[in-house]
Each structure stands twice: as structure tokens, then as C-alpha cells.
Coordinates of C-alpha atoms and ligand atoms in Angstrom, one line a residue:
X1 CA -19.9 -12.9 -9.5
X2 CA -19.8 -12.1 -13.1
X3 CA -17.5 -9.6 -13.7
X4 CA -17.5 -7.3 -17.0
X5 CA -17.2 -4.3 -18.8
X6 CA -15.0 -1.0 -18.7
X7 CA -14.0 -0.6 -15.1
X8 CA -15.2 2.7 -13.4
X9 CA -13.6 5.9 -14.2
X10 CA -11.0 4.2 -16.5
X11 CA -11.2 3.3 -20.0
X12 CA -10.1 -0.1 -20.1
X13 CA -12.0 -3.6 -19.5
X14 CA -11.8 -5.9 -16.5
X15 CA -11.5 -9.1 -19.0
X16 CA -8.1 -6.6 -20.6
X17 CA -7.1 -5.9 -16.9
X18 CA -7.4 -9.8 -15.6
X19 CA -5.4 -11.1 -18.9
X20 CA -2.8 -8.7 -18.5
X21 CA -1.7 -9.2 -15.0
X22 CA -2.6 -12.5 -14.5
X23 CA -0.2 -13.4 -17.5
X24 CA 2.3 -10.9 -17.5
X25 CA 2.3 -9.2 -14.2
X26 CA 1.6 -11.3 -11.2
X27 CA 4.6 -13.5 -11.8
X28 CA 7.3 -11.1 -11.5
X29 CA 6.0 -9.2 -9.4
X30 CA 5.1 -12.4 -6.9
X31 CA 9.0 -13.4 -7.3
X32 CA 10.2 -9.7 -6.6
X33 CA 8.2 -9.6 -3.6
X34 CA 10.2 -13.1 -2.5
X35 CA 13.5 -11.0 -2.2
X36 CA 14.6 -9.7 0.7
X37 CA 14.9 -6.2 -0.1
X38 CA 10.7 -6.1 -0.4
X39 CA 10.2 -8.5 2.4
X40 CA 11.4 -7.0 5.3
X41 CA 9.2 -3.8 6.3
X42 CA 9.8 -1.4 9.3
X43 CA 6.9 -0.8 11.2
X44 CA 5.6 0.5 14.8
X45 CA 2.5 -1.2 15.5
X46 CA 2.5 0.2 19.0
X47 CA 1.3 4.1 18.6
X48 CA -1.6 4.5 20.4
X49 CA -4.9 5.1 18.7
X50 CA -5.4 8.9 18.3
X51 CA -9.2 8.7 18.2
X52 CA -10.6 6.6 20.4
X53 CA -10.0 4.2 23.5
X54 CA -8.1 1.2 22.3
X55 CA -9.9 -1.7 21.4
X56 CA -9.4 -4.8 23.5
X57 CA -6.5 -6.5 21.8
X58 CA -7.5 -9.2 19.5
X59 CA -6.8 -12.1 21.4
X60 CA -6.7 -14.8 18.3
X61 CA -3.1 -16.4 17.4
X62 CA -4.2 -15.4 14.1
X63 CA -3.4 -11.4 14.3
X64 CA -0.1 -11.9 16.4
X65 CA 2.5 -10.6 14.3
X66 CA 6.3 -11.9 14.9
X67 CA 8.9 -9.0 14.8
X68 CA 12.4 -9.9 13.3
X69 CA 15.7 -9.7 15.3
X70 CA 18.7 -7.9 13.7
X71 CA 20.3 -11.5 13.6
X72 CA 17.4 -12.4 11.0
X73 CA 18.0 -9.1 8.6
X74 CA 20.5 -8.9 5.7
X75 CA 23.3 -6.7 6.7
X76 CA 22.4 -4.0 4.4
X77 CA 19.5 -3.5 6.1
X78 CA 20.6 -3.2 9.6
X79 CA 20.3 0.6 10.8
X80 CA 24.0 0.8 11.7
X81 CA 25.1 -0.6 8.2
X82 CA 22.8 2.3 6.8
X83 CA 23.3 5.0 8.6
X84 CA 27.0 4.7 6.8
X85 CA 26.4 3.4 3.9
X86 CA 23.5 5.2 2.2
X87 CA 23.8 8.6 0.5
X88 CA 21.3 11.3 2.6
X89 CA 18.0 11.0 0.4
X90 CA 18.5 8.1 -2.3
X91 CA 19.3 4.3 -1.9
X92 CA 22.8 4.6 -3.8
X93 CA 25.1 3.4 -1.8
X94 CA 28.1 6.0 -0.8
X95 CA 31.0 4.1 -2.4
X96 CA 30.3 2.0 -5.4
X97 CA 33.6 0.8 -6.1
X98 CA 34.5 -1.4 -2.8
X99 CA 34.0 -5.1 -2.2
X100 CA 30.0 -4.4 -1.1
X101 CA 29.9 -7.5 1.2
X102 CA 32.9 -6.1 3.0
X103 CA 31.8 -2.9 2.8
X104 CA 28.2 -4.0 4.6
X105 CA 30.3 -4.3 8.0
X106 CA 32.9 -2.0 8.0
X107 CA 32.9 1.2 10.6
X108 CA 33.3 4.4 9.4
X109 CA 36.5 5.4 7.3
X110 CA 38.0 8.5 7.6
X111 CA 37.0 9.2 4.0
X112 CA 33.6 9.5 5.3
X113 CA 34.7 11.9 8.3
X114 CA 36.3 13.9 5.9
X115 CA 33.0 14.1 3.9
X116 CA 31.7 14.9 6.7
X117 CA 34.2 17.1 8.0
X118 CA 34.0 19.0 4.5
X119 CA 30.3 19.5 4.6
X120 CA 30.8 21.1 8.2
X121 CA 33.0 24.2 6.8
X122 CA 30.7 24.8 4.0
X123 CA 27.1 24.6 5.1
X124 CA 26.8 26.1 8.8
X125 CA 24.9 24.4 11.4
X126 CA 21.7 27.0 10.9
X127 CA 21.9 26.8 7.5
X128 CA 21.6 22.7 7.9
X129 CA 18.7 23.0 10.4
X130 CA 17.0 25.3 8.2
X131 CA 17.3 23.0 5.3
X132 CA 16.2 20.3 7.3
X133 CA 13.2 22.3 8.2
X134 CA 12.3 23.0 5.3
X135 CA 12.5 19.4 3.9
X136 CA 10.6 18.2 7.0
X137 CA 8.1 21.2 5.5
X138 CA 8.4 20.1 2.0
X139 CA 7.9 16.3 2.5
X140 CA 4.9 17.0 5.0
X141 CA 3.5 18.7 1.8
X142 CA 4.1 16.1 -0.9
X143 CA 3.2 13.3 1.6
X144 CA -0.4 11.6 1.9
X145 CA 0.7 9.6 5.1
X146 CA 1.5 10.5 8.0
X147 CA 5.3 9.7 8.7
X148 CA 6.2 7.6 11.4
X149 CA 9.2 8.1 13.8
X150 CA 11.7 6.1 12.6
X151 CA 13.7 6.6 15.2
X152 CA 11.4 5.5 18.2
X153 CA 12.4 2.6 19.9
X154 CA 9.0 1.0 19.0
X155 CA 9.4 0.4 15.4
X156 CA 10.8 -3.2 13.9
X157 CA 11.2 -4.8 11.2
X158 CA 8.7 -7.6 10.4
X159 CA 9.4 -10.3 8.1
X160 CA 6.3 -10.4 5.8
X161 CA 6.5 -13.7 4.3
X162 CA 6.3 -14.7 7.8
X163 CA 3.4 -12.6 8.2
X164 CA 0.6 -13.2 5.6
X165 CA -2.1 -11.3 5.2
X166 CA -5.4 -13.9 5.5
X167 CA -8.4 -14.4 7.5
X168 CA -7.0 -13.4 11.2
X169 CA -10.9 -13.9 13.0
X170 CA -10.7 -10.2 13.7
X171 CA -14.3 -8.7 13.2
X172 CA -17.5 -7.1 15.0
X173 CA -17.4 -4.1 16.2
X174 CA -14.0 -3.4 16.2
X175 CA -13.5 -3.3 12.4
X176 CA -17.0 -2.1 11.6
X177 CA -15.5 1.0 13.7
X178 CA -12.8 1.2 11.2
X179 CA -14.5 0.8 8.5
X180 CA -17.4 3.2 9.2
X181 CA -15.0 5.9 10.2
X182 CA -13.2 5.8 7.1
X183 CA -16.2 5.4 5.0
X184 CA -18.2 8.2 6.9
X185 CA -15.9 10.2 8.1
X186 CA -13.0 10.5 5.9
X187 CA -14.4 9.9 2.3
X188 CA -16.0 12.5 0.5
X189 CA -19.9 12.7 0.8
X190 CA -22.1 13.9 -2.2
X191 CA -23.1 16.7 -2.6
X192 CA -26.7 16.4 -2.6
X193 CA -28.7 18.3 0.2
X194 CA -30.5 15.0 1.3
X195 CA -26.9 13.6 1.8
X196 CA -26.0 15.3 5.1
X197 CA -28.4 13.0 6.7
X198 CA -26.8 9.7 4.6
X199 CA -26.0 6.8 6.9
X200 CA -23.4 4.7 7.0
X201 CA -25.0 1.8 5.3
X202 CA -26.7 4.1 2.6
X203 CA -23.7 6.0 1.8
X204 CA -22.0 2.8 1.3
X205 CA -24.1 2.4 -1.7
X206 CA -22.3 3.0 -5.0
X207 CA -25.5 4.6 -6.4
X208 CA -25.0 7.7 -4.8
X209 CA -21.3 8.3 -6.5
X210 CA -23.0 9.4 -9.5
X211 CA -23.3 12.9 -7.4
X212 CA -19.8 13.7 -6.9
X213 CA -16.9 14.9 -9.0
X214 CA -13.8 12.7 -10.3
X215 CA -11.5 13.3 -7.4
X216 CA -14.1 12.2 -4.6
X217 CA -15.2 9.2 -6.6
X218 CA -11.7 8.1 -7.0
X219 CA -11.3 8.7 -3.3
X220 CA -13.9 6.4 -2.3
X221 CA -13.0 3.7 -5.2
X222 CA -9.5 3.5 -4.0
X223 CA -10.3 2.7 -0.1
X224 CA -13.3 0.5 -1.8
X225 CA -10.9 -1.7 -3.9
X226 CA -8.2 -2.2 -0.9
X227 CA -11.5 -2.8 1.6
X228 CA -12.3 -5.9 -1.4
X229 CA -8.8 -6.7 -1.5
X230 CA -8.4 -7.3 2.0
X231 CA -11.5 -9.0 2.3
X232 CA -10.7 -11.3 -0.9
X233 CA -7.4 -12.7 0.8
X234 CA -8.9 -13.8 4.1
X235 CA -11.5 -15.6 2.0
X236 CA -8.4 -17.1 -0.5
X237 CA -6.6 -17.8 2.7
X238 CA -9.1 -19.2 5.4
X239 CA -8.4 -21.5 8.0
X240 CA -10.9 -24.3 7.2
X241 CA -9.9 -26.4 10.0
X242 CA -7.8 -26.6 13.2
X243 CA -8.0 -28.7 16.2
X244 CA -5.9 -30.1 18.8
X245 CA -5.1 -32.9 17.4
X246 CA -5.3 -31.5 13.8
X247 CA -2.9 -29.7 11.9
X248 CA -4.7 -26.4 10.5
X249 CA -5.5 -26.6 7.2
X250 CA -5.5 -23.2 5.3
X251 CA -7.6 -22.4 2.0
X252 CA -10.3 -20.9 -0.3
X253 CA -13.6 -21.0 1.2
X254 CA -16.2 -20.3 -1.4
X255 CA -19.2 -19.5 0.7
X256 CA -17.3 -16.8 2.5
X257 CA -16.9 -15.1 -1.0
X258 CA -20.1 -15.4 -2.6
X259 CA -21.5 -14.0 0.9
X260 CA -19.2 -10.9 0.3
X261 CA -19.1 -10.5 -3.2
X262 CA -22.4 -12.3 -5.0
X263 CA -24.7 -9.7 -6.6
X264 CA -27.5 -11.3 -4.5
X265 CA -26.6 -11.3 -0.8
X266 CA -24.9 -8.1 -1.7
X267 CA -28.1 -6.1 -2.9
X268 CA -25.7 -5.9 -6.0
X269 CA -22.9 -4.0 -4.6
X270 CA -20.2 -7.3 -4.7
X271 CA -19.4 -7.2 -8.3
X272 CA -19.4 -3.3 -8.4
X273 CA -17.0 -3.3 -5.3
X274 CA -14.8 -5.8 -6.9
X275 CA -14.8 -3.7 -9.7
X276 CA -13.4 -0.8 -7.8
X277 CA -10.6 -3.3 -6.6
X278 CA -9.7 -3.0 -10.9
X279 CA -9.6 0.5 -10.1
X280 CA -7.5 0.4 -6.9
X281 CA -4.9 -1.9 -9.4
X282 CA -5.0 1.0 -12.2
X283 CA -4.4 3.9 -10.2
X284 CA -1.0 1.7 -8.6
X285 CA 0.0 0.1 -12.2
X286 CA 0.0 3.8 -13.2
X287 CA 2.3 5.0 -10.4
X288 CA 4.2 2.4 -10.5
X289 CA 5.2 2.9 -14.4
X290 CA 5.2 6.9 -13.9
X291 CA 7.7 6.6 -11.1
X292 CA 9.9 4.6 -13.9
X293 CA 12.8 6.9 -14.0
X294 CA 13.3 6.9 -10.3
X295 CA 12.8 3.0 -9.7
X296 CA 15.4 2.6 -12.6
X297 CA 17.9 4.2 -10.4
X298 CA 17.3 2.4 -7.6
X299 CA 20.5 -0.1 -6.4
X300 CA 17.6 -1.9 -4.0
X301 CA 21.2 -2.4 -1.4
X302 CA 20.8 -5.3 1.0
X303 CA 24.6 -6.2 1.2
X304 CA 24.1 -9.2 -1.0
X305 CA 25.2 -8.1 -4.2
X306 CA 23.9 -11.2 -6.4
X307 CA 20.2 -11.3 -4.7
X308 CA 20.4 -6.9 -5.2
X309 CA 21.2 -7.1 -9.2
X310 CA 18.7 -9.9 -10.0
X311 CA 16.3 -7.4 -8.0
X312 CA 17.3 -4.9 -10.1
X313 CA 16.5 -7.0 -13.0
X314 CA 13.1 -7.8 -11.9
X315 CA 12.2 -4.2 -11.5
X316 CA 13.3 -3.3 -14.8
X317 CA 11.2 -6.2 -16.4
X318 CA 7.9 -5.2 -14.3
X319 CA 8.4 -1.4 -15.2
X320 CA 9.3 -2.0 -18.8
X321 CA 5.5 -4.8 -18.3
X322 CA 3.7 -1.7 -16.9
X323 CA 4.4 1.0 -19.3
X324 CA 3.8 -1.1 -22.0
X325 CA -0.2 -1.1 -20.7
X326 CA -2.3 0.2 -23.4
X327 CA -4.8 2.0 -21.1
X328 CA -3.7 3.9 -18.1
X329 CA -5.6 5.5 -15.4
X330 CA -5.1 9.5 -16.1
X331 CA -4.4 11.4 -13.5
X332 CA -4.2 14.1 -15.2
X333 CA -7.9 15.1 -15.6
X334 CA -7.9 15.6 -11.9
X335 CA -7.1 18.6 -9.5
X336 CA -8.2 20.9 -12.6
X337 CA -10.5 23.9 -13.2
X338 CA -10.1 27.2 -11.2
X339 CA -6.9 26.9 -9.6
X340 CA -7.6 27.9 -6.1
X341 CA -10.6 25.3 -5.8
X342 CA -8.5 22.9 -7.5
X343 CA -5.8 23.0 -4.8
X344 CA -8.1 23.0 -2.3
X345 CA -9.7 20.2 -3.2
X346 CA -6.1 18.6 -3.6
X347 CA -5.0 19.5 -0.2
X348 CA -8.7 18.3 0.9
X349 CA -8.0 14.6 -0.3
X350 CA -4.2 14.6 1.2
X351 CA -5.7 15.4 4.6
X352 CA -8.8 12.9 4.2
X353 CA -5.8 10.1 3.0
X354 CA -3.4 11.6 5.7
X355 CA -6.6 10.7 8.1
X356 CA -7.1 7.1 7.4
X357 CA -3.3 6.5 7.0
X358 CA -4.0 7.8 11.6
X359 CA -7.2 5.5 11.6
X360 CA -4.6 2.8 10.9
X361 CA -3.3 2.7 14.9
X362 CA -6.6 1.8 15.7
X363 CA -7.2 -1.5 13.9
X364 CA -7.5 -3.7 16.9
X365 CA -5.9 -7.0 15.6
X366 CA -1.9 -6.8 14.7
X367 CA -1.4 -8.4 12.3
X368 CA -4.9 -6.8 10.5
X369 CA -2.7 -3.5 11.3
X370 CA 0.5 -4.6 9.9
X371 CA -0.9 -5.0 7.0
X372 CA -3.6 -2.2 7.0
X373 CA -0.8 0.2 7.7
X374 CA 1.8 -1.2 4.6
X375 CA -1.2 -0.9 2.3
X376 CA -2.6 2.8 3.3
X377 CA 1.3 3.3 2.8
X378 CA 1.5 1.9 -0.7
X379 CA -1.5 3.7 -2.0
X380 CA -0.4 7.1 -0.2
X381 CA 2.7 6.3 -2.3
X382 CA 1.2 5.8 -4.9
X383 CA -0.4 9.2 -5.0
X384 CA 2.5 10.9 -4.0
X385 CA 4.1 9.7 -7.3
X386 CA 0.8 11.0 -8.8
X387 CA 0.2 14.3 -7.8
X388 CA 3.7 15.7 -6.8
X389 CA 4.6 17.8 -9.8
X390 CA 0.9 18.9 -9.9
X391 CA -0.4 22.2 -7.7
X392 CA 1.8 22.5 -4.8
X393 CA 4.8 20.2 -5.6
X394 CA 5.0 21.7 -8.8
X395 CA 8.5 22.4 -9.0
X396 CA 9.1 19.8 -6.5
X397 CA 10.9 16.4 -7.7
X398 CA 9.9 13.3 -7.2
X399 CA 12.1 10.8 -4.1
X400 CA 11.2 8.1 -2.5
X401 CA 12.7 6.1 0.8
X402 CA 12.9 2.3 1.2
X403 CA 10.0 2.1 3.1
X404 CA 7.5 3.7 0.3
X405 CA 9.3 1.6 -1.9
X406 CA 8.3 -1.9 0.1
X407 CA 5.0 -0.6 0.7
X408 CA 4.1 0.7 -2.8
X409 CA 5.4 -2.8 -4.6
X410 CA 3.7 -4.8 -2.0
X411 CA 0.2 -3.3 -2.3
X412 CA 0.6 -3.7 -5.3
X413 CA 1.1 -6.9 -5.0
X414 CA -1.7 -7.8 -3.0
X415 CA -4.2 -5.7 -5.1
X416 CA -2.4 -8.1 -8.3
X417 CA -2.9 -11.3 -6.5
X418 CA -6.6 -10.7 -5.5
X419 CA -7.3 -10.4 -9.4
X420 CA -6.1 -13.5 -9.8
X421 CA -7.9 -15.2 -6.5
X422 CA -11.0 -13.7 -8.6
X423 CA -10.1 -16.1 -11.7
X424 CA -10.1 -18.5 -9.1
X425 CA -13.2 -17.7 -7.3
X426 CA -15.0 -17.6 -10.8
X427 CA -13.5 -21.0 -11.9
X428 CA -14.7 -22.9 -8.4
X429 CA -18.0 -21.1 -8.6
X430 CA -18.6 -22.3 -12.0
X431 CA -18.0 -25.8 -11.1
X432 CA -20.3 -25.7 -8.3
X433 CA -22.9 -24.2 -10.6
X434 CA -25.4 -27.4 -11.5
X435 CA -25.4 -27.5 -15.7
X436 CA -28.2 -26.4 -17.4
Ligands
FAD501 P1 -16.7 -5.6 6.6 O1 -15.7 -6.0 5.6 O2 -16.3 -5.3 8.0 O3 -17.4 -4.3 6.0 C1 -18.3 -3.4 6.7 C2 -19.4 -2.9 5.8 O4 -18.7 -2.2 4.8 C3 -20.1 -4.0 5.1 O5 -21.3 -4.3 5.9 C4 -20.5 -3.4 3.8 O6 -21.7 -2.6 3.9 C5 -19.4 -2.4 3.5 N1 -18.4 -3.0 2.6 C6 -17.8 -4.2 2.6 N2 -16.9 -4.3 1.6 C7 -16.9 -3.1 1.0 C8 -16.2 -2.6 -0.1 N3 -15.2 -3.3 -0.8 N4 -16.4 -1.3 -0.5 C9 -17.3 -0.5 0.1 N5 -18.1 -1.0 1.2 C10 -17.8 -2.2 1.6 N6 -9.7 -9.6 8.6 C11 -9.0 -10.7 8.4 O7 -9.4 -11.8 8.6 N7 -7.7 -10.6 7.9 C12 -7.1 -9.4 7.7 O8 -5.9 -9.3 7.3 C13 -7.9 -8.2 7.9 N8 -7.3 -7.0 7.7 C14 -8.1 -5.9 8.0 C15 -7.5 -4.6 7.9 C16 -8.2 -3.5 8.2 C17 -7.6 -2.1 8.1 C18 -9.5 -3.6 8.7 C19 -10.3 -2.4 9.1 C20 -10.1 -4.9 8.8 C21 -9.4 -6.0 8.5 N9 -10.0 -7.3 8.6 C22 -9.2 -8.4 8.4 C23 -11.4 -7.4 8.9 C24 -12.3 -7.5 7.7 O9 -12.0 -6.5 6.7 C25 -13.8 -7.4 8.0 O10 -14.0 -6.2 8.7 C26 -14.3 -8.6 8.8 O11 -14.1 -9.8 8.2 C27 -15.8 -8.4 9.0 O12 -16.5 -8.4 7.8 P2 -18.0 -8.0 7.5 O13 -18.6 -9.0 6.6 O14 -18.7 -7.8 8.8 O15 -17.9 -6.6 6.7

């Protein structure tokens, strides 16, 4: 699994991509992602698959996921402590000046009805569901996920520290289903004439990319590197033994990489797919450190005001890491040319992302979905931060909600630690290798 060389569609080497977040990267962002503000994540794994009859639940203990109850959330984060506490569209608290942990609990004050009261005479009750309409409108346009209801009664909270992402046993059918539908379905095909008849296994070959334009190979590279990500952690966290009598014992399992990733059981698509996990780390590296001026106003509230500074802190110190990278993905030669074409094509990849982020209520092992549904998340995120003041968001500014927040760090926390399960990988492998 030699890896080397510029990384697809970028400018910048895998050895320059490994050093940096390996040294500099992973290890703030692996202690931000301790706090509580980026561990709890609100989620409703129980929409029903809109295109295709459910799979038969996954029946391991491995993809049950454990909700939280409001006892186990900060107060900050509990809906009623929200609902009075947070300004309409940012995460800045209402009052800054109070006693926060006091402020966590209290009920409403009649300051606030007086806000309220004050908004009332000012901005009529049509004007206010206009505006909301048109936000709803705006949003729907900037977003590449589809939004959940956050108000159903089926979302929760799930601790994810609680709920890793590793090998869960879930596979067959049921995730080939997945994967082929996103693969076939959803990505871009080239644009070849032989190409409409390209199966699923031949399309999967990276040899064909070579056909299509920037924005449908970044498409493709971007669900690529998560599908390697994903598949890196359940080999870095495998269960390598359990029994009844046996405590399970949880690890890296090196034939289960090589038989993903080695050049030769791969008919030399493992290293190339691992490279497109580099490129699914660049395009989120870059979001991350062009969303800089609106991370850096964040207050990241839980209602613990020592754990929310030292947050703070940490996010300063990984966005001050990431714009310092030398080489960043650029965005900006994409969605360009004729205009109209160009925002077709642009509204063609939201609706292809908006798609997958759907395909997500299928995956038929919870915890698989959990974690399938934060990461389509993060990168939709991620291009949101992109693409928003390019074609249609133009004159549209950049905001983001708590939940993209969680999801966006988190990917990318996943796609940074399976660069350095790589090292890893590489470093066991070589051992194994008998010396010349
Ligand atoms: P799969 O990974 O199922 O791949 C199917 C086909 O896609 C392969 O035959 C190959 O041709 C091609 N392919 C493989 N990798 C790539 C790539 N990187 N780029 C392009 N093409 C590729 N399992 C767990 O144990 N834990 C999890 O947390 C987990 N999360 C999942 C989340 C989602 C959303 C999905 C759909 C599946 C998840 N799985 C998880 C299952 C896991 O991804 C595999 O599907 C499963 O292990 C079976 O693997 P496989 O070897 O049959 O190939």
C-alpha cells in the first residue's frame, strides 16, 4: 500500500498531507472532538427509507446505537435551555453579561417577552411568515443536505464517544445496495457514448474519470475518500475476538486492510482510493479554514463556561493550523465557463449530494447510519461553506447551525484520523514484510 505523489486534482503531496496532520492537526482536533459541545449530535435514525423496502434490521449488537436522555446532556444543550437562550440564527447567546450557569436554567424573563413583545409591533405576523418562507427558500438553496425535522419527536441526541464508528458486521447485500446506488446512480457518469452501458463494477474503476470534467471527478473523489474512510476505521477498530467467556478484544486487523486496500487484490484501485481519501481531507481542511471568520465568532454554548472558552481556544488554534496549509484545494476553478451551464451543473451536484444525503435512511445497520448520516452532513457542510457565495448564493452570507458545526468538525475528524490509521497500516505492514 505504497502511497505517493501529488494527490488527485490538488497540488500538494500525500507524504506533505500525512506530516502535516498527523503532527499538527490530528491532536487538536482529536481533543476538540472530546468536548461536549462536538460530542453530542442530534439525529433521527428512524425516517423511513424513501427508495426502497427497508432492509431487515441489522441484528448484530454492533450497529445498536444508545440514544442519550436529557439527564445525560449539558444544560446548554437541552431544547428548553435553547429555545431561550440562543439568538434566532447564530450560537451567541441572548445575554452575555449574566452569571451563564445560572442563566442555563432560568425561565423566561420578562426582558425577553418584551423583546418579544417589541418585535410583534414592528414586524407583522405576514411579514414574519413571509420571511420565514423565504429563509426556508433560501436555506433549501444554499443546502446540499436535506434538512431533517428537528422538531419530530423521533430525533435524539446520541452521545458519539459512546458510539464509535468501527467494524459493526453490517455487510452483503444490504450495503452493496448503498453503495451501488450512490456510485451508479447518484455520481456523475462519463461522458463517453460506450458509458451509458458502464456497470457498476466498471464504473467503479478510477480509469474512466479521466473522461469527465473537474466538478464530476471531485464528486466521485469526495464519496470515494469517505467510502475508504469508513472502511479504514472498521479495519483500525475490528473486533478480533469475543466469546462467552471472553472479554472482546478490539483492534487493527491487517489482513482486512491489505484485502481492501493492497494494489494486488484490488486490481490496483486500493492505493488510488486511498488517495481520494487525501482528497476528501483537502476539500474539508479547506472549508474548514474558509469558514474562519464565522467559526471565530462562534461562543460553542453548553452552559459550562470553563469547558465553552477552552473550546473556543481549540478552535482558534485548529483554524489558525489550517489556514496556515501551504496548498489548498481551489474551489474556485469550479462551477466556471458559460454561466448558465455552470449553474446548472452546480445545482446538478447539490441535487446528486442532496440524493445521497436521502440514501442515508436506508443504511440498514444503526449505528452504520448514525454515522453515515453525521458524515454526508459534514461534507454537505463543507460544500455549503464552498460554494455559497458562488452562482446562486452569491449575495447570500455564509451561517451555520450547531448541528453542521458537529458534523463538519467531526468528519473531519474521522477523514484526519484515518490518515493516521494509514501511518499505521504502512508501519505494521512493513514489519510483516520478510527483509530482503
Ligand atoms: P464495500 O465497501 O461494500 O464496497 C462495495 C464495492 O465498492 C467494492 O466491491 C468495490 O468495488 C467498491 N469500493 C470499495 N471501496 C471503494 C472506494 N473507497 N471508492 C470507490 N469504490 C470502492 N461497516 C462497518 O463495519 N462499520 C461501519 O461503521 C460502517 N459504516 C457504513 C456506512 C455506510 C453509509 C455504508 C453504506 C456501509 C457501512 N459499512 C460499515 C459497511 C462497509 O462500508 C462495507 O460495505 C462492508 O464492510 C462490506 O465491504 P465489501 O468488501 O463488500 O465492499
Amino acid at each position: 500500500c505504497e502511497l505517493n505523489g501529488v494527490v488527485d486534482d490538488c497540488t500538494c503531496k500525500v507524504e506533505s498531507v500525512s506530516e502535516f496532520n498527523n503532527i499538527r492537526l490530528f491532536p487538536p482536533l482529536n481533543s476538540l472532538l472530546n468536548k461536549n459541545y462536538f460530542k453530542f449530535f442530534k439525529v433521527n435514525l428512524h425516517r423511513p427509507c424513501p427508495f426502497w423496502a427497508d432492509d431487515s434490521r441489522c441484528a448484530m449488537k454492533g450497529c445498536h446505537v444508545c440514544p442519550c436522555s436529557p439527564d445525560d446532556l449539558p444544560c446548554g444543550l437541552k431544547e428548553e435551555s435553547n429555545e431561550n437562550k440562543y439568538s434566532a440564527d447564530s450560537n451567541k447567546p441572548v445575554d452575555e453579561t449574566g452569571d451563564e450557569e445560572e442563566e442555563c436554567n432560568k425561565e423566561k424573563t420578562e426582558e425577553d417577552e418584551d423583546q418579544l413583545g417589541a418585535l410583534d409591533t414592528t414586524i407583522s405576523r405576514e411579514n414574519m411568515l413571509a420571511f420565514e418562507t423565504w429563509k426556508t427558500h433560501d436555506d433549501a438553496q444554499l443546502n446540499f443536505c436535506e434538512k431533517e425535522d428537528e422538531h419530530s419527536g423521533d430525533v435524539e441526541y446520541v452521545d458519539l464517544l459512546l458510539n464509535p464508528e468501527r467494524y459493526t458486521g453490517y455487510k452483503g447485500t444490504s450495503p452493496h445496495r448503498i453503495w451501488s446506488s450512490i456510485y451508479n446512480e447518484n455520481c456523475f457518469r462519463p461522458e463517453t457514448p460506450e458509458s451509458t452501458a458502464t456497470t457498476y463494477e466498471s464504473f467503479l474503476s478510477n480509469k474512466k474519470l479521466k473522461d469527465m470534467c473537474l466538478e464530476k471527478r471531485v464528486f466521485y473523489r469526495l464519496i470515494s475518500g469517505l467510502h475508504s474512510s469508513i472502511n479504514i476505521h472498521l479495519c483500525a477498530k475490528y473486533l478480533l475476538s469475543e466469546g462467552l467467556f471472553e472479554q472482546e478484544r478490539w483492534g487493527r486487523n491487517i489482513e482486512e486492510f491489505q484485502s481492501r486496500f493492497d494494489p494486488e487484490t484490488t486490481d490496483g484501485e486500493g492505493p488510488i482510493r486511498l488517495k481520494n481519501l487525501y482528497f476528501t481531507y483537502l476539500v474539508a481542511l479547506r472549508a474548514i479554514a474558509k469558514a474562519a471568520p464565522v467559526l471565530e465568532k462562534e461562543f460553542f454554548y453548553t452552559g459550562e463556561p470553563v469547558e465553552d472558552q477552552e473550546v473556543q481556544r481549540i478552535v482558534k488554534e485548529i483554524l489558525k493550523i489550517a489556514n496556515s496549509f501551504p496548498e489548498h484545494f481551489d474551489e474556485s476553478a469550479m462551477f466556471q465557463g458559460d454561466q448558465q451551464q455552470a449553474l446548472q451543473l452546480r445545482e446538478e451536484f447539490r441535487t446528486h449530494f442532496r440524493n445521497i444525503s436521502r440514501i442515508m435512511d436506508c443504511v440498514g445497520c444503526d449505528k452504520c447510519k448514525l454515522w453515515g448520516k453525521l458524515q454526508i452532513k459534514g461534507l454537505g457542510t463543507a460544500l455549503k461553506i464552498l460554494f455559497t457565495e458562488q452562482g446562486v448564493g452569491k449575495k447570500s452570507k455564509l451561517t451555520l447551525d450547531r448541528g453542521e458545526i458537529v458534523a463538519l468538525f467531526n468528519v473531519f475528524g474521522k477523514l484526519s484520523g484515518s490518515i493516521v490509521e494509514i501511518e499505521e497500516f504502512q508501519e505494521l505492514l512493513s514489519q510483516d514484510k520478510p527483509s530482503a
